Coordinates of C-alpha atoms in Angstrom, one line a residue:
Chain A
X1 CA -27.7 8.4 23.4
X2 CA -25.3 5.8 22.2
X3 CA -22.0 6.0 20.4
X4 CA -23.5 3.9 17.7
X5 CA -26.4 6.1 17.0
X6 CA -29.2 4.0 18.4
X7 CA -31.5 6.9 17.9
X8 CA -31.6 9.4 15.1
X9 CA -29.6 12.6 15.3
X10 CA -32.7 14.7 14.8
X11 CA -34.1 14.2 18.3
X12 CA -33.5 16.3 21.4
X13 CA -31.8 19.6 22.0
X14 CA -28.7 19.7 20.0
X15 CA -26.4 22.0 18.1
X16 CA -26.9 19.8 15.1
X17 CA -30.5 20.8 14.9
X18 CA -29.5 24.4 14.2
X19 CA -32.4 26.3 12.8
X20 CA -31.9 27.9 9.4
X21 CA -31.2 31.2 11.0
X22 CA -28.5 29.7 13.2
X23 CA -27.1 27.8 10.3
X24 CA -26.2 31.0 8.6
X25 CA -23.9 31.5 11.6
X26 CA -20.6 30.0 10.6
X27 CA -19.6 29.3 14.2
X28 CA -22.8 27.3 14.8
X29 CA -22.2 25.3 11.6
X30 CA -18.7 24.5 12.7
X31 CA -19.9 23.5 16.1
X32 CA -22.6 21.3 14.6
X33 CA -19.8 19.3 12.8
X34 CA -18.4 18.4 16.2
X35 CA -21.6 16.4 17.0
X36 CA -23.1 13.4 15.4
X37 CA -24.1 9.8 15.8
X38 CA -20.5 8.6 16.0
X39 CA -19.6 10.6 19.2
X40 CA -21.3 10.9 22.5
X41 CA -21.9 14.3 24.1
X42 CA -24.0 17.0 22.5
X43 CA -25.8 20.1 23.2
X44 CA -25.2 22.9 25.7
X45 CA -24.8 20.6 28.7
X46 CA -21.9 18.6 27.3
X47 CA -20.0 21.6 25.9
X48 CA -20.4 23.5 29.1
X49 CA -18.9 20.6 31.1
X50 CA -16.1 20.3 28.5
X51 CA -15.4 24.1 28.7
X52 CA -15.3 23.8 32.5
X53 CA -12.9 20.9 32.3
X54 CA -10.6 22.8 29.9
X55 CA -10.8 25.8 32.2
X56 CA -9.9 23.7 35.3
X57 CA -7.0 22.2 33.3
X58 CA -5.8 25.6 32.3
X59 CA -5.7 27.1 35.8
X60 CA -4.4 23.9 37.4
X61 CA -0.7 24.9 37.1
X62 CA -1.4 27.8 39.3
X63 CA -2.0 25.5 42.2
X64 CA 0.8 23.0 42.0
X65 CA 4.6 23.1 41.5
X66 CA 6.3 22.9 38.1
X67 CA 7.4 19.3 38.7
X68 CA 3.9 18.1 39.2
X69 CA 2.7 20.0 36.1
X70 CA 5.5 18.4 34.1
X71 CA 4.4 15.0 35.4
X72 CA 0.8 15.7 34.4
X73 CA 2.1 16.7 30.9
X74 CA 3.4 13.1 30.8
X75 CA -0.2 11.8 31.1
X76 CA -1.2 14.0 28.1
X77 CA 1.6 12.6 26.0
X78 CA -0.1 9.2 25.8
X79 CA -3.6 10.4 24.8
X80 CA -2.7 10.7 21.1
X81 CA -1.7 7.1 20.8
X82 CA -4.9 6.0 22.7
X83 CA -7.2 8.1 20.5
X84 CA -5.5 6.8 17.4
X85 CA -6.0 3.2 18.6
X86 CA -9.6 4.1 19.3
X87 CA -10.0 5.1 15.6
X88 CA -8.5 1.9 14.3
X89 CA -10.0 -0.5 16.8
X90 CA -13.1 1.1 18.1
X91 CA -14.4 2.8 14.9
X92 CA -12.9 0.7 12.1
X93 CA -13.0 -2.6 14.0
X94 CA -9.4 -3.7 13.5
X95 CA -7.5 -4.3 16.7
X96 CA -3.9 -3.2 16.3
X97 CA -1.7 -4.6 19.1
X98 CA 1.4 -2.8 17.8
X99 CA 0.8 0.9 18.0
X100 CA 4.0 1.0 20.0
X101 CA 5.9 0.2 16.7
X102 CA 4.9 3.7 15.4
X103 CA 5.5 5.2 18.8
X104 CA 9.0 3.8 19.0
X105 CA 10.0 4.5 15.4
X106 CA 8.9 8.1 15.7
X107 CA 10.6 8.4 19.1
X108 CA 13.9 7.1 17.9
X109 CA 13.5 9.1 14.7
X110 CA 13.2 12.3 16.7
X111 CA 16.2 11.3 18.7
X112 CA 18.4 10.5 15.7
X113 CA 17.4 13.7 13.9
X114 CA 17.8 16.1 16.8
X115 CA 21.0 14.5 18.1
X116 CA 22.5 15.0 14.6
X117 CA 21.1 18.4 13.7
X118 CA 20.4 20.1 17.1
X119 CA 17.6 22.3 18.1
X120 CA 18.5 25.6 16.4
X121 CA 16.1 27.4 14.1
X122 CA 13.1 25.4 15.3
X123 CA 14.6 22.2 13.9
X124 CA 13.0 20.2 16.7
X125 CA 9.6 21.0 15.3
X126 CA 10.8 19.9 11.8
X127 CA 12.1 16.7 13.4
X128 CA 8.7 16.2 15.0
X129 CA 7.0 16.3 11.6
X130 CA 9.7 14.1 10.0
X131 CA 9.5 11.6 12.8
X132 CA 5.7 11.4 12.6
X133 CA 6.2 11.1 8.8
X134 CA 8.4 8.0 9.4
X135 CA 5.5 6.5 11.5
X136 CA 3.1 7.3 8.7
X137 CA 5.4 5.6 6.1
X138 CA 5.6 2.5 8.2
X139 CA 1.8 2.5 8.7
X140 CA 1.3 2.9 4.9
X141 CA 3.6 0.0 4.0
X142 CA 2.4 -2.3 6.8
X143 CA -1.2 -1.3 6.4
X144 CA -1.1 -1.8 2.6
X145 CA 0.2 -5.3 2.9
X146 CA -2.3 -6.2 5.7
X147 CA -5.5 -4.6 4.3
X148 CA -4.8 -5.2 0.6
X149 CA -3.7 -8.7 1.5
X150 CA -7.1 -9.1 3.1
X151 CA -5.6 -9.8 6.6
X152 CA -8.5 -9.6 9.0
X153 CA -9.7 -9.9 12.6
X154 CA -7.3 -11.3 15.2
X155 CA -4.5 -11.6 12.6
X156 CA -4.1 -7.8 12.4
X157 CA -3.4 -7.9 16.1
X158 CA -0.8 -10.7 15.6
X159 CA 0.9 -9.0 12.7
X160 CA 1.1 -5.6 14.4
X161 CA 2.3 -7.2 17.7
X162 CA 5.0 -9.1 15.9
X163 CA 6.2 -5.9 14.2
X164 CA 6.6 -4.0 17.4
X165 CA 8.3 -7.0 19.1
X166 CA 10.7 -7.3 16.2
X167 CA 11.5 -3.6 16.5
X168 CA 12.1 -4.0 20.2
X169 CA 14.4 -7.0 19.7
X170 CA 16.3 -5.2 17.0
X171 CA 16.8 -2.0 19.0
X172 CA 17.8 -4.0 22.1
X173 CA 20.8 -5.4 20.3
X174 CA 22.2 -2.1 19.1
X175 CA 24.5 -1.6 22.1
X176 CA 27.8 -1.6 20.2
X177 CA 29.5 1.5 18.9
X178 CA 28.9 0.3 15.4
X179 CA 25.2 1.0 15.9
X180 CA 25.1 4.7 15.4
X181 CA 23.4 7.0 12.9
X182 CA 25.7 10.0 12.5
X183 CA 26.2 11.4 16.0
X184 CA 23.3 9.4 17.5
X185 CA 24.3 6.2 19.3
X186 CA 21.4 3.8 19.5
X187 CA 22.7 2.3 22.7
X188 CA 20.9 -1.0 22.8
X189 CA 18.8 -1.8 25.8
X190 CA 19.8 1.3 27.6
X191 CA 18.2 3.4 24.9
X192 CA 19.0 6.8 23.5
X193 CA 19.1 9.9 25.6
X194 CA 20.3 13.5 25.6
X195 CA 18.2 14.7 22.7
X196 CA 16.9 18.3 23.0
X197 CA 13.4 19.0 24.2
X198 CA 10.9 20.6 21.7
X199 CA 12.2 24.1 21.2
X200 CA 10.0 26.9 19.8
X201 CA 12.0 29.7 18.1
X202 CA 11.0 33.0 19.7
X203 CA 12.4 36.5 19.3
X204 CA 14.5 37.2 22.3
X205 CA 15.4 33.6 23.0
X206 CA 14.0 30.2 22.1
X207 CA 11.4 28.6 24.4
X208 CA 12.6 25.2 25.5
X209 CA 9.7 22.9 26.4
X210 CA 11.2 20.9 29.2
X211 CA 8.8 18.8 31.3
X212 CA 7.3 21.8 32.8
X213 CA 4.4 24.3 32.6
X214 CA 5.0 25.5 29.1
X215 CA 5.1 21.9 27.7
X216 CA 1.9 21.2 29.7
X217 CA 0.1 24.0 27.9
X218 CA 1.3 23.0 24.5
X219 CA 0.3 19.4 25.1
X220 CA -3.1 20.4 26.5
X221 CA -3.7 22.6 23.4
X222 CA -2.6 19.9 21.1
X223 CA -4.7 17.3 22.8
X224 CA -7.8 19.5 22.5
X225 CA -7.1 20.2 18.8
X226 CA -6.7 16.5 18.1
X227 CA -9.8 15.5 20.1
X228 CA -12.0 18.1 18.4
X229 CA -10.5 17.3 15.0
X230 CA -11.2 13.6 15.5
X231 CA -14.8 14.4 16.5
X232 CA -15.3 16.3 13.3
X233 CA -13.7 13.5 11.2
X234 CA -15.6 10.7 12.9
X235 CA -18.9 12.4 12.4
X236 CA -18.1 13.3 8.8
X237 CA -18.7 10.8 6.0
X238 CA -15.2 9.3 6.6
X239 CA -16.2 8.3 10.1
X240 CA -19.5 6.8 8.9
X241 CA -17.7 4.6 6.5
X242 CA -15.3 3.4 9.2
X243 CA -18.2 2.5 11.4
X244 CA -19.9 0.8 8.5
X245 CA -16.8 -1.4 7.9
X246 CA -16.7 -2.3 11.6
X247 CA -20.4 -3.3 11.6
X248 CA -20.5 -5.2 8.3
X249 CA -17.6 -5.0 5.9
X250 CA -19.2 -6.9 3.1
X251 CA -22.2 -4.5 3.1
X252 CA -19.9 -1.5 3.2
X253 CA -18.1 -2.8 0.1
X254 CA -21.5 -3.5 -1.6
X255 CA -22.5 0.1 -1.0
X256 CA -19.6 1.2 -3.2
X257 CA -16.8 1.8 -0.6
X258 CA -13.3 0.5 -1.1
X259 CA -13.1 -1.0 2.3
X260 CA -9.4 -1.7 2.1
X261 CA -8.6 2.0 1.4
X262 CA -10.7 3.2 4.3
X263 CA -9.1 0.7 6.6
X264 CA -5.7 1.8 5.5
X265 CA -6.5 5.5 6.0
X266 CA -7.8 4.8 9.5
X267 CA -4.7 2.7 10.2
X268 CA -2.4 5.5 9.0
X269 CA -4.2 8.0 11.1
X270 CA -3.7 5.8 14.1
X271 CA -0.1 5.3 13.3
X272 CA 0.5 9.0 12.9
X273 CA -1.1 9.7 16.3
X274 CA 1.0 6.9 17.9
X275 CA 4.1 8.4 16.3
X276 CA 3.1 11.8 17.7
X277 CA 2.9 10.3 21.2
X278 CA 6.3 8.7 20.6
X279 CA 8.0 12.0 19.6
X280 CA 6.3 13.9 22.5
X281 CA 7.4 11.1 25.0
X282 CA 11.0 11.3 23.7
X283 CA 11.1 15.1 23.9
X284 CA 9.4 15.1 27.3
X285 CA 11.9 12.8 29.1
X286 CA 14.7 13.2 26.6
X287 CA 15.1 9.5 26.3
X288 CA 13.6 6.5 24.6
X289 CA 14.4 2.8 25.1
X290 CA 13.5 -0.4 23.3
X291 CA 11.1 -1.4 26.1
X292 CA 8.7 1.3 24.9
X293 CA 8.1 -1.1 22.0
X294 CA 7.9 -4.2 24.2
X295 CA 4.9 -6.4 25.0
X296 CA 3.9 -4.6 28.2
X297 CA 4.1 -1.2 26.4
X298 CA 2.1 -2.6 23.5
X299 CA -0.6 -4.0 25.8
X300 CA -1.2 -0.9 27.9
X301 CA -2.8 1.2 25.2
X302 CA -5.2 -1.6 24.5
X303 CA -6.1 -1.8 28.1
X304 CA -6.7 2.0 28.4
X305 CA -8.9 2.0 25.3
X306 CA -10.8 -1.1 26.4
X307 CA -11.4 0.4 29.8
X308 CA -12.5 3.8 28.5
X309 CA -14.6 2.5 25.6
X310 CA -13.1 2.1 22.2
X311 CA -16.2 3.1 20.3
X312 CA -16.3 6.7 21.5
X313 CA -13.4 9.1 21.4
X314 CA -14.4 11.0 24.5
X315 CA -14.7 7.8 26.5
X316 CA -11.2 6.7 25.2
X317 CA -9.7 10.0 26.2
X318 CA -11.2 10.0 29.8
X319 CA -10.4 6.4 30.3
X320 CA -6.8 6.7 29.1
X321 CA -6.1 9.7 31.4
X322 CA -7.7 7.8 34.4
X323 CA -5.8 4.6 33.7
X324 CA -2.4 6.4 33.3
X325 CA -3.0 8.3 36.5
X326 CA -3.9 5.1 38.3
X327 CA -1.0 3.2 36.8
X328 CA 1.5 5.8 38.0
X329 CA -0.1 5.9 41.4
X330 CA 0.0 2.1 41.8
X331 CA 3.6 2.1 40.5
X332 CA 4.6 3.8 43.8
X333 CA 3.8 0.5 45.4
X334 CA 5.7 -1.5 42.9
X335 CA 5.5 -1.6 39.1
X336 CA 4.8 -5.3 39.0
X337 CA 1.7 -4.9 41.0
X338 CA 0.6 -2.0 38.8
X339 CA 0.8 -4.3 35.7
X340 CA -1.2 -7.0 37.5
X341 CA -3.8 -4.4 38.5
X342 CA -4.0 -3.3 34.8
X343 CA -4.6 -6.9 33.9
X344 CA -7.3 -7.3 36.5
X345 CA -9.0 -4.1 35.3
X346 CA -9.0 -5.4 31.7
X347 CA -10.6 -8.7 32.8
X348 CA -13.3 -6.8 34.9
X349 CA -14.0 -4.5 31.9
X350 CA -14.4 -7.4 29.5
X351 CA -16.7 -9.2 32.0
X352 CA -18.9 -6.4 33.2
X353 CA -18.7 -3.6 30.6
X354 CA -17.3 -5.0 27.4
X355 CA -18.1 -1.7 25.6
X356 CA -15.8 0.1 28.2
X357 CA -16.4 1.2 31.7
X358 CA -16.3 5.0 31.0
X359 CA -18.5 4.6 28.0
X360 CA -21.0 2.5 30.0
X361 CA -21.1 5.2 32.7
X362 CA -21.5 7.9 30.1
X363 CA -24.5 6.1 28.6
X364 CA -26.0 5.5 32.0
X365 CA -25.6 9.1 32.9
X366 CA -27.0 10.4 29.6
X367 CA -30.0 8.1 29.9
X368 CA -30.6 9.6 33.4
X369 CA -30.2 13.1 32.3
X370 CA -32.4 12.8 29.2
X371 CA -36.2 12.7 29.3
X372 CA -37.6 9.4 28.2
X373 CA -37.6 9.0 24.5
X374 CA -35.3 11.8 23.9
X375 CA -31.6 11.9 23.3
X376 CA -29.0 13.9 25.2
Chain B
X1 CA -28.7 -5.3 -22.9
X2 CA -27.7 -3.7 -19.7
X3 CA -25.8 -6.8 -18.4
X4 CA -24.4 -9.6 -20.4
X5 CA -22.2 -12.6 -19.5
X6 CA -20.3 -14.5 -22.1
X7 CA -19.0 -18.0 -21.6
X8 CA -18.9 -17.6 -17.8
X9 CA -17.3 -20.5 -16.0
X10 CA -16.6 -21.0 -12.3
X11 CA -15.6 -24.1 -10.4
X12 CA -15.2 -24.8 -6.7
X13 CA -13.0 -27.9 -6.5
X14 CA -14.8 -30.4 -8.6
X15 CA -18.2 -28.6 -8.6
X16 CA -19.1 -26.5 -11.6
X17 CA -21.3 -23.7 -10.2
X18 CA -21.3 -21.9 -13.6
X19 CA -20.8 -23.7 -16.9
X20 CA -20.4 -21.5 -20.0
X21 CA -23.2 -19.1 -19.1
X22 CA -24.3 -16.7 -21.7
X23 CA -26.9 -14.6 -20.1
X24 CA -28.3 -11.2 -20.6
X25 CA -30.7 -8.7 -19.0
X26 CA -32.6 -6.1 -21.1
X27 CA -32.7 -2.6 -19.7
X28 CA -36.0 -2.0 -18.0
X29 CA -37.1 -5.5 -17.4
X30 CA -37.7 -7.5 -14.2
X31 CA -35.7 -10.7 -14.7
X32 CA -36.0 -13.6 -12.2
X33 CA -33.4 -16.3 -11.8
X34 CA -34.8 -19.6 -10.6
X35 CA -33.7 -23.1 -10.1
X36 CA -33.5 -25.9 -7.6
X37 CA -31.1 -25.7 -4.6
X38 CA -27.5 -25.9 -5.7
X39 CA -28.4 -24.8 -9.3
X40 CA -25.9 -22.0 -9.2
X41 CA -28.2 -19.1 -8.7
X42 CA -26.4 -17.4 -5.9
X43 CA -23.0 -18.2 -7.5
X44 CA -24.1 -16.4 -10.7
X45 CA -25.4 -13.6 -8.6
X46 CA -22.0 -13.3 -6.9
X47 CA -20.1 -13.5 -10.1
X48 CA -22.1 -10.6 -11.5
X49 CA -21.4 -8.6 -8.4
X50 CA -17.7 -9.4 -8.3
X51 CA -17.8 -11.2 -5.0
X52 CA -16.5 -14.3 -6.9
X53 CA -14.0 -14.1 -9.8
X54 CA -14.9 -16.3 -12.8
X55 CA -12.4 -18.9 -14.0
X56 CA -13.1 -17.8 -17.6
X57 CA -15.6 -15.7 -19.5
X58 CA -16.5 -12.0 -19.4
X59 CA -19.2 -9.8 -17.8
X60 CA -20.3 -6.7 -19.6
X61 CA -22.2 -4.0 -17.7
X62 CA -23.6 -1.2 -19.9
X63 CA -21.3 -2.5 -22.7
X64 CA -18.2 -2.2 -20.5
X65 CA -16.1 -5.1 -19.4
X66 CA -16.3 -5.3 -15.6
X67 CA -15.0 -8.8 -15.2
X68 CA -11.9 -7.8 -13.3
X69 CA -13.4 -4.9 -11.3
X70 CA -13.8 -5.4 -7.5
X71 CA -17.4 -5.2 -6.2
X72 CA -17.3 -1.6 -4.9
X73 CA -16.3 -0.4 -8.4
X74 CA -19.2 -2.2 -10.0
X75 CA -21.5 -0.6 -7.4
X76 CA -20.1 2.8 -8.3
X77 CA -21.0 2.1 -12.0
X78 CA -24.6 1.6 -11.2
X79 CA -25.2 -1.8 -9.7
X80 CA -26.9 -2.1 -6.4
X81 CA -27.5 -5.2 -4.3
X82 CA -29.8 -6.6 -1.6
X83 CA -28.6 -9.8 0.0
X84 CA -30.7 -12.8 1.2
X85 CA -29.7 -12.4 4.8
X86 CA -30.5 -8.8 5.6
X87 CA -27.2 -7.0 5.0
X88 CA -27.9 -4.0 7.2
X89 CA -25.9 -2.3 10.0
X90 CA -27.9 -3.8 12.8
X91 CA -26.5 -1.7 15.6
X92 CA -26.9 1.6 13.8
X93 CA -30.1 3.5 13.5
X94 CA -32.3 3.3 10.4
X95 CA -31.3 6.8 9.6
X96 CA -27.6 6.0 9.9
X97 CA -28.0 3.0 7.6
X98 CA -29.5 5.3 5.0
X99 CA -26.9 8.1 5.5
X100 CA -24.1 5.6 5.0
X101 CA -25.8 4.2 1.9
X102 CA -26.2 7.5 0.1
X103 CA -23.5 9.8 1.4
X104 CA -21.0 9.1 -1.3
X105 CA -23.1 10.8 -4.0
X106 CA -25.6 12.9 -2.0
X107 CA -25.0 15.8 0.4
X108 CA -27.0 18.3 2.5
X109 CA -30.5 18.8 1.4
X110 CA -30.4 16.2 -1.4
X111 CA -29.3 13.6 1.1
X112 CA -32.0 14.6 3.5
X113 CA -34.7 14.5 0.7
X114 CA -33.6 11.1 -0.4
X115 CA -33.7 9.7 3.1
X116 CA -37.2 11.0 3.6
X117 CA -38.3 9.6 0.2
X118 CA -36.8 6.2 0.9
X119 CA -38.2 6.1 4.5
X120 CA -41.6 6.7 3.0
X121 CA -41.1 4.2 0.2
X122 CA -39.9 1.5 2.5
X123 CA -42.7 2.2 5.1
X124 CA -40.3 3.1 7.8
X125 CA -41.8 6.4 9.0
X126 CA -41.2 7.1 12.6
X127 CA -38.6 4.4 12.9
X128 CA -35.6 6.5 11.7
X129 CA -34.1 6.6 15.2
X130 CA -34.5 2.8 15.9
X131 CA -31.5 0.5 15.8
X132 CA -32.0 -1.4 12.5
X133 CA -31.5 -4.8 14.2
X134 CA -34.6 -4.2 16.3
X135 CA -37.0 -3.9 13.3
X136 CA -39.2 -6.8 12.2
X137 CA -37.6 -9.2 9.7
X138 CA -39.8 -7.8 6.9
X139 CA -38.9 -4.2 7.7
X140 CA -35.2 -5.1 7.8
X141 CA -35.6 -6.5 4.3
X142 CA -37.4 -3.3 3.2
X143 CA -34.7 -1.2 4.8
X144 CA -32.1 -3.0 2.8
X145 CA -34.1 -2.6 -0.4
X146 CA -34.4 1.1 0.5
X147 CA -30.6 1.2 1.0
X148 CA -30.1 -0.4 -2.4
X149 CA -32.6 1.8 -4.4
X150 CA -31.7 5.2 -2.8
X151 CA -28.6 5.3 -4.9
X152 CA -30.8 5.2 -8.0
X153 CA -29.1 2.2 -9.5
X154 CA -29.5 1.2 -13.1
X155 CA -29.4 -2.5 -12.2
X156 CA -30.8 -3.7 -8.9
X157 CA -29.7 -7.2 -7.8
X158 CA -31.9 -9.0 -5.3
X159 CA -31.0 -12.3 -3.7
X160 CA -34.3 -13.8 -2.5
X161 CA -35.8 -10.5 -1.5
X162 CA -38.8 -12.2 0.1
X163 CA -37.0 -14.8 2.2
X164 CA -38.6 -15.2 5.5
X165 CA -41.5 -12.8 4.7
X166 CA -45.1 -13.3 5.4
X167 CA -47.5 -13.6 2.3
X168 CA -48.7 -10.1 2.9
X169 CA -45.1 -8.7 3.2
X170 CA -44.2 -10.7 0.1
X171 CA -47.1 -9.1 -1.8
X172 CA -46.1 -5.6 -0.7
X173 CA -42.5 -6.3 -1.7
X174 CA -43.7 -7.2 -5.2
X175 CA -45.6 -4.0 -5.4
X176 CA -42.5 -2.1 -4.3
X177 CA -40.5 -3.7 -7.0
X178 CA -43.1 -2.9 -9.6
X179 CA -43.0 0.8 -8.6
X180 CA -39.2 0.8 -8.8
X181 CA -39.3 -0.9 -12.2
X182 CA -41.9 1.7 -13.5
X183 CA -39.4 4.4 -12.4
X184 CA -36.8 2.8 -14.8
X185 CA -34.8 0.5 -12.5
X186 CA -33.8 -2.9 -14.2
X187 CA -34.2 -5.7 -11.7
X188 CA -32.5 -9.1 -11.4
X189 CA -34.0 -11.2 -8.6
X190 CA -32.9 -14.6 -7.4
X191 CA -36.1 -16.2 -6.2
X192 CA -37.7 -19.5 -5.5
X193 CA -41.2 -18.5 -4.6
X194 CA -43.0 -19.1 -7.9
X195 CA -46.1 -17.1 -7.0
X196 CA -43.8 -14.1 -6.4
X197 CA -42.0 -14.7 -9.7
X198 CA -45.4 -14.8 -11.4
X199 CA -46.3 -11.5 -9.7
X200 CA -43.3 -9.6 -10.8
X201 CA -41.2 -11.2 -13.6
X202 CA -41.1 -10.1 -17.2
X203 CA -38.6 -12.8 -18.1
X204 CA -37.3 -15.9 -16.2
X205 CA -34.1 -17.8 -16.5
X206 CA -33.9 -21.3 -15.1
X207 CA -30.5 -22.6 -13.9
X208 CA -29.8 -26.3 -13.4
X209 CA -26.3 -27.7 -12.4
X210 CA -24.7 -24.4 -13.3
X211 CA -26.1 -24.2 -16.8
X212 CA -28.9 -22.3 -18.3
X213 CA -31.7 -24.8 -18.6
X214 CA -34.5 -22.6 -20.0
X215 CA -35.3 -19.0 -20.6
X216 CA -38.5 -17.1 -21.5
X217 CA -41.6 -15.4 -20.2
X218 CA -43.3 -16.6 -17.0
X219 CA -45.9 -18.5 -19.0
X220 CA -43.3 -20.2 -21.2
X221 CA -41.4 -21.3 -18.2
X222 CA -44.4 -22.6 -16.4
X223 CA -45.5 -24.6 -19.4
X224 CA -42.0 -25.9 -20.2
X225 CA -42.2 -29.6 -19.4
X226 CA -38.5 -30.0 -18.4
X227 CA -38.7 -27.1 -16.0
X228 CA -41.6 -28.7 -14.2
X229 CA -39.6 -31.9 -13.9
X230 CA -36.5 -30.4 -12.4
X231 CA -37.9 -27.6 -10.4
X232 CA -41.6 -26.9 -10.3
X233 CA -42.7 -30.5 -10.0
X234 CA -40.2 -31.1 -7.2
X235 CA -41.4 -28.2 -5.1
X236 CA -45.1 -28.0 -6.1
X237 CA -46.5 -31.0 -4.3

């Protein structure tokens, strides 16, 4: 099948074709909401593979040391920003080049809050929500002026990139002692550090989520929840409208949809997910610097999502994890080379698989696995 | 009157595309808007939809002033539109096109039933899974008419519904519109194919240089000497 629903959802073995008897089964009904024309992967085959992948990810910490698991957790940190960019760019058709603005704002927000108020009584979790709330606020304001001001196409990329670069430039000049919010020094180009990790209050002693096995499991669970949640949302009427706007905004408006409102909602969702990544990144390494909002940082998510396949959340997720792994592996040989390699991969993707390399492979695979005329 | 315009004016630079237009559509009729190229047909169409804002004048839809409402809000009030260039989602399946068109007021079995009904009405049986852009031109037009009528509009706006169609497809489209009209849908069609206008129209409005030049039944318009001069004579050679 295709991410754009080139064939009707009524064909082929699928959970969505639940018989009336099965539909009475609440579980089957919920599962059916995970499938639809806006996401690839359906039926027993897909969900079995996904279950195996989750199982492998769950037992993986048993076979490696804690440091490596903590490093793998770092990969997971970025997936939220990537999936959010997939929603804005791949589904709603507006390329944001500045997701790092939300990432950085929420990351700094978490730092300022926790450096001032500490980690007791589960405050880090409150700080996480407040910091993501800051990102949402920025997305609402920025998105309102862009979409209700009818900013379109490449200009959305330019505006969002400008915003993240302004943030970076601003934070980079906050080195002096006068740049402090309460107890939190902003520290200019060196960035902010020393904030507590996420801390879960627990009877008999708080659980501190340092870059280790516990954090890995929390992030894995969170990633799974966000991924499945996005699948439901994108296959729900909301996702249909986003895709309609991407394909033909005028027609979407003339079907009675307030296009600007849906674009704004998609943008805010993407901003919230980028903010979540920012908080998790800050809590994972207990630092954040202005370079996390710089042009390289801003370009990387675009490359991950383009490589994976922006029009399908599964392809985005797989592609992002693969690219971050590759990037880190290449960095061993020199970070400049790694950036050049990312650029080369982007060019190759655009030339040979403009819909995304992972997505193209998934389509090829599903065409091979599906009998002619059917749909996986 | 289901739709009325009062003193509608619109200029683009020095060009008056609408000059003081007082125009009305009776509920239940098929009304055709004709005129030579550049007469202001499409502009009036877009003013009614809200895609253009008038410089002055008002638009009443079901006795409510909708002049300042954005297009989507007018659609929600019961207008529906089919554009000249097929305004469909070409990369999406026929079924997806219909789901997106109807999902904001229909759900579950009602949605499914409407999709089946529209698929049958628009002659698209067996094509539900096909990407809409791969359909023949005529079928793409019918799909869009299906998308526009499935929402059960009170006023259906059609911009050259038969553009690019074969004579047979044009005839079938006319029958389709007759069926819809019999079901109670008021239709305003911008059209330049006079034989098609004769097939479907109850009343005709002729626009010329952004002004209403003549109005009346098909017979009155055909026998109107001025209309023949500006329009029919020019195109009927």
